[in-house]
Coordinates of C-alpha atoms in Angstrom, one line a residue:
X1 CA 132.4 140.8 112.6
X2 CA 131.7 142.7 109.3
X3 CA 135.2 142.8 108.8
X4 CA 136.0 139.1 109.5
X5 CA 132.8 138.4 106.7
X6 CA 134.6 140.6 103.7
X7 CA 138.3 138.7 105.1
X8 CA 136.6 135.7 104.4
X9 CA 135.0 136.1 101.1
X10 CA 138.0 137.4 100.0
X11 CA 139.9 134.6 100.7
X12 CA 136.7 132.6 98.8
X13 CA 137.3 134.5 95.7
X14 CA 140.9 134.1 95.6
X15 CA 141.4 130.9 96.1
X16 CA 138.4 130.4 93.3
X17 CA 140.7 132.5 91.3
X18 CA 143.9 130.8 91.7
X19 CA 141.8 127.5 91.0
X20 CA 140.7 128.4 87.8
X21 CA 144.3 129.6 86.6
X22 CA 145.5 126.3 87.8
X23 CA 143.2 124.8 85.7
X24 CA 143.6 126.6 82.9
X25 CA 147.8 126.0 82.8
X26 CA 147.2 122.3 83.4
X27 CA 144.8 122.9 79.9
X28 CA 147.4 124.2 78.3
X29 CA 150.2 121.8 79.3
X30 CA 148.2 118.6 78.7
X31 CA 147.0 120.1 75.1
X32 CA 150.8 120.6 74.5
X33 CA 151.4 117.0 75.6
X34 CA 149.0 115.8 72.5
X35 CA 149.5 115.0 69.0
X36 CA 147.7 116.4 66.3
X37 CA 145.3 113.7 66.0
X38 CA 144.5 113.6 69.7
X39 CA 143.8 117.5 69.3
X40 CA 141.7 116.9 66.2
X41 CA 140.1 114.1 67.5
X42 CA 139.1 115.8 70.9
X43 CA 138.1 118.9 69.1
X44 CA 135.7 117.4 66.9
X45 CA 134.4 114.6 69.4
X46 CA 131.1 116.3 70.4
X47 CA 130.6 118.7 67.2
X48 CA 127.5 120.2 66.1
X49 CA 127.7 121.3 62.9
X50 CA 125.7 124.6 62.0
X51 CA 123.1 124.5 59.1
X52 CA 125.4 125.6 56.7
X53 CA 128.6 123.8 57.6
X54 CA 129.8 120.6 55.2
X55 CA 129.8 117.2 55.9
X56 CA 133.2 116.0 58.0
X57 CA 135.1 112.7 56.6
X58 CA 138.4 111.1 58.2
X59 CA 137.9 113.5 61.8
X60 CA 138.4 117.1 59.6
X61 CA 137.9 116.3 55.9
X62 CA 135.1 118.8 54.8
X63 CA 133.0 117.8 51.8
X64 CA 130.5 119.5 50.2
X65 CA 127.8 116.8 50.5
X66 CA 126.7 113.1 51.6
X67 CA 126.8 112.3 48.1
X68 CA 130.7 113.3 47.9
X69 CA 131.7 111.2 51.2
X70 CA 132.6 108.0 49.1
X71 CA 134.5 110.3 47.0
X72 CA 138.6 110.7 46.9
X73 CA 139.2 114.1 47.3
X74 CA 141.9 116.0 45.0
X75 CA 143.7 113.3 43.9
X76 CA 144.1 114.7 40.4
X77 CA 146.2 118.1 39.4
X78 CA 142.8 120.0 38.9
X79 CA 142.5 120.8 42.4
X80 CA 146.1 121.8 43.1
X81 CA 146.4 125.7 43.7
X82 CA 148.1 127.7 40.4
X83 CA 151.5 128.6 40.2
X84 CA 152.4 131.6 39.3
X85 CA 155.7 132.8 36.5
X86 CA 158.2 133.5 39.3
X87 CA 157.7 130.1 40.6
X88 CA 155.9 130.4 43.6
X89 CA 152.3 129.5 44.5
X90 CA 150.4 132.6 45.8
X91 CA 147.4 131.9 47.9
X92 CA 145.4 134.2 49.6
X93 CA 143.5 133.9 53.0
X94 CA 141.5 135.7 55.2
X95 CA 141.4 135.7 58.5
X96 CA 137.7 136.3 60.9
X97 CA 137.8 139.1 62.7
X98 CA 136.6 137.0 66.2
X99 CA 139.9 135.5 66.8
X100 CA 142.4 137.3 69.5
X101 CA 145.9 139.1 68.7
X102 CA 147.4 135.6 70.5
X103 CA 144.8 133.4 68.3
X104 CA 145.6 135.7 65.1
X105 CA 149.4 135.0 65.9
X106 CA 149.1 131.2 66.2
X107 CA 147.5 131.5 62.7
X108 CA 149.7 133.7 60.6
X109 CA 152.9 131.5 62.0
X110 CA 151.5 128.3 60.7
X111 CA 150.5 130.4 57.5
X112 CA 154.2 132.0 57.6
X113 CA 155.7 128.9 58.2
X114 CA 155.3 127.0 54.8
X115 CA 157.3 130.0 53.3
X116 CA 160.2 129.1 54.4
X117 CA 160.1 125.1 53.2
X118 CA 158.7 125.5 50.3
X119 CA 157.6 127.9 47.1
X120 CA 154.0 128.2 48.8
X121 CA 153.1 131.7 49.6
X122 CA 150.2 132.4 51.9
X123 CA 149.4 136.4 51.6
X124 CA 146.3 138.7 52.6
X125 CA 143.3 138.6 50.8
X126 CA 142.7 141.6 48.1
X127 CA 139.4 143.0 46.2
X128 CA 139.2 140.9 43.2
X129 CA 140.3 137.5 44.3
X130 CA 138.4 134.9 43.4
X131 CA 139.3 132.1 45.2
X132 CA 141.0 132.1 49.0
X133 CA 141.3 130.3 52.4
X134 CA 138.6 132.1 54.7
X135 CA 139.9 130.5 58.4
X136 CA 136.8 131.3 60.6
X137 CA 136.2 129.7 63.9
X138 CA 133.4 127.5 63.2
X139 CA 132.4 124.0 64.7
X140 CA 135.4 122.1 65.4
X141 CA 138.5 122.1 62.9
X142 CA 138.5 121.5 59.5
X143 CA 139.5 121.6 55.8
X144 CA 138.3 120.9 52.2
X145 CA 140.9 118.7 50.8
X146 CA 142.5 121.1 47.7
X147 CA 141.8 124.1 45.8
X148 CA 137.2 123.9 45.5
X149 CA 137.0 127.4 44.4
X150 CA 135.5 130.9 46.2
X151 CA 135.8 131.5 49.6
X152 CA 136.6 128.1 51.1
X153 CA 136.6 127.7 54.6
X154 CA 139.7 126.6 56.8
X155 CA 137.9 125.9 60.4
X156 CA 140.0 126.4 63.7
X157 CA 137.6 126.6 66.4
X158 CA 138.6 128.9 69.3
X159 CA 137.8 125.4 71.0
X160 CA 140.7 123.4 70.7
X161 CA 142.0 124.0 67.6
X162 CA 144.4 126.3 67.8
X163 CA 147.9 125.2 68.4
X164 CA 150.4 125.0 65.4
X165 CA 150.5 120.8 65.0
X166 CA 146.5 122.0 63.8
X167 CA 146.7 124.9 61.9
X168 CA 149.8 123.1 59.5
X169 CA 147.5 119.8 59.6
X170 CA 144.3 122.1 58.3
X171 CA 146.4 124.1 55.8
X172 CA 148.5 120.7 54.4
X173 CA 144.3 119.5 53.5
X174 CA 144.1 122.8 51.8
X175 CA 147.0 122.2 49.8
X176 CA 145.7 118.5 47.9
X177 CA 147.0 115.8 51.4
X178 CA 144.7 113.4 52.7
X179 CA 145.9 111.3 56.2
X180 CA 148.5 109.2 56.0
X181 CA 146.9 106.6 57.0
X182 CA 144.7 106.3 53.7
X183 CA 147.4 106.3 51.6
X184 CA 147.5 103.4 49.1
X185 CA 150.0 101.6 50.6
X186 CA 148.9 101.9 54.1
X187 CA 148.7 98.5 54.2
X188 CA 152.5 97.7 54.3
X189 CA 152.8 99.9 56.8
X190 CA 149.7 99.9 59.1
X191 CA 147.9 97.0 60.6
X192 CA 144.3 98.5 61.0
X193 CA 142.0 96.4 63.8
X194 CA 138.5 96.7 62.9
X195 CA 136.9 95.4 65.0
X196 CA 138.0 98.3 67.8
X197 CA 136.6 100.8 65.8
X198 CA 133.8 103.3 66.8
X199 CA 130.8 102.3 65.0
X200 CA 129.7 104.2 61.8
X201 CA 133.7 105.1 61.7
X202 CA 135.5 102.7 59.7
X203 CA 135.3 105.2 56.9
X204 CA 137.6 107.0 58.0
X205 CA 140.5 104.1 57.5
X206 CA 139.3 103.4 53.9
X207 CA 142.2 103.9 51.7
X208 CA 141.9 106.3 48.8
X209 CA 144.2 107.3 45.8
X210 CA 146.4 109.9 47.9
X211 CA 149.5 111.7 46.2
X212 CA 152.4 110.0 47.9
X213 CA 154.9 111.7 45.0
X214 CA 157.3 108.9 45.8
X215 CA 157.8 109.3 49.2
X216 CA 157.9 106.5 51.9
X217 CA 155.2 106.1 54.3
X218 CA 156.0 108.6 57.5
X219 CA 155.0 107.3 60.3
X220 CA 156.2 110.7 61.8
X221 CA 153.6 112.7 59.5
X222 CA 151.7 115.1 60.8
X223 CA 149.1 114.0 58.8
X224 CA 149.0 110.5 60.7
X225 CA 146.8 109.5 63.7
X226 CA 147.9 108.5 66.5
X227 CA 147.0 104.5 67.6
X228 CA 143.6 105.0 69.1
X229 CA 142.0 106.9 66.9
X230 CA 138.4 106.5 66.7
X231 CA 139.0 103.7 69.1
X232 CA 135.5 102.3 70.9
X233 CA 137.2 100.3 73.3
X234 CA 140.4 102.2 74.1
X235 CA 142.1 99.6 72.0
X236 CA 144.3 100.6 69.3
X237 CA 142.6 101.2 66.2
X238 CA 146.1 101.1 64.2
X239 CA 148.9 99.4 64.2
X240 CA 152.8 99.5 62.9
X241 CA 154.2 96.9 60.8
X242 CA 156.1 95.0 61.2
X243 CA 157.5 96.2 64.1
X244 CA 154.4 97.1 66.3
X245 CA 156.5 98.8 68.8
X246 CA 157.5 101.7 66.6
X247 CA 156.0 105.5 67.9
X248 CA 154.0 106.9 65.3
X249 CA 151.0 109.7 65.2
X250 CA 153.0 111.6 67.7
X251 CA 153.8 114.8 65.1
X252 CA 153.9 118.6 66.7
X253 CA 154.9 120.0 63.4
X254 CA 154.9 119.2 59.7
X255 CA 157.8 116.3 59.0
X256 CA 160.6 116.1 56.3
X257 CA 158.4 113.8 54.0
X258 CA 155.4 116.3 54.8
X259 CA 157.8 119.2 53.3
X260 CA 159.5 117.1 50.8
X261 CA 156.2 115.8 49.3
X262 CA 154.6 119.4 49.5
X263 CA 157.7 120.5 47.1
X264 CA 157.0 117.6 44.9
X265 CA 153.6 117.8 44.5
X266 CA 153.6 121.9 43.5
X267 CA 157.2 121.4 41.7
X268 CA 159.2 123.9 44.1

């Protein structure tokens, strides 16, 4: 009978086991299934900031203070990261030690993976620097928009922010790009429906003077959010003109007019 009692708790703590690896993969393959936006948005839904974390604008904007929400971040050349004589544009980072070797990995790719697109070089923080990307997971994910000086911090939360749609998303804010759907000339683009926003949202459709450097509006930017964003009443919140039936918001990874505007804007 003893033995029949271990058999069955066994089994019990198997099949608990199995249930919570199932769950896990099904994490993992409906997280892969989602746009940037949806990740960002999900990520930051029920955020609490800390004490001494900034104010969020647009879903992952980081500003300094309620004063500066009204504010257009970097849209002049003062808060573009300097360029250094051989042509490229060195900037250092640091990573927290809390994340895992997979976590770590996941980071230094998205880092790595403006080298090869454009003169932006990401590199290890050194004793001296005086101004660098410190990527800590903190509440949610985040960005200031540009170069604000020190130690400014990059957020991708061990909860749900780490997948390489976000980490290129975060480090495109740190670079001087604001949403695509702010830019100026959303409006030719983008029908945006009100009244189906979330309450206490609507900021975060208010256009702003965002450096387009000539390109066309990309509805394939990973910079964009999807339909529903901030949606109250799982309406769409957004909507393409004048063909309302085009995709858009659906971006993985950084698009052509993401990498083309990147090269204008730091003259690569």
């Amino acid at each position: 009978m003893q033995v029949f009692s271990w058999c069955f708790v066994f089994l019990v703590l198997l099949c608990f086991s199995w249930a919570q690896v199932e769950v896990a993969i099904l994490e993992v393959d409906t997280s892969q299934e989602l746009s940037v936006g949806e990740l960002l948005e999900r990520a930051n839904r029920d955020r609490t900031p800390d004490f001494d974390e900034p104010v969020l604008i647009g879903g992952d904007i980081a500003v300094r203070s309620e004063a500066d929400r009204n504010a257009d971040p970097c849209t002049s050349s003062g808060c573009l990261w300097l360029k250094y004589t051989d042509g490229n544009v060195y900037i250092p980072y640091y990573i927290a030690n809390h994340y895992s070797d997979r976590e770590r990995e996941i980071i230094v790719r998205g880092l790595q993976s403006f080298s090869t697109v454009s003169c932006i070089r990401f590199r290890p923080y050194q004793n001296g620097d005086h101004e660098w990307l410190s990527i800590e997971s903190r509440n949610g994910c985040y960005s200031y928009v540009g170069r604000v000086g020190g130690g400014q911090t990059v957020s991708l939360s061990h909860q749900g922010c780490l997948y390489h749609s976000t980490v290129q998303h975060e480090l495109l804010h740190a670079l001087g790009f604001n949403h695509e759907q702010t830019r100026s000339d959303r409006d030719n683009h983008i029908r945006v429906h009100w009244d189906n926003i979330i309450e206490g949202m609507e900021y975060n459709f208010y256009k702003i003077n965002t450096l387009n450097q000539g390109t066309p509006y990309d509805y394939n930017s990973v910079m964009q959010y999807e339909r529903y964003a901030f949606s109250k009443n799982n309406l769409p919140t957004m909507e393409p003109i004048p063909n309302s039936n085009v995709s858009f918001g659906k971006a993985t990874q950084m698009s052509q007019n993401d990498i083309d505007r990147l090269n204008r804007l730091y003259k690569c």
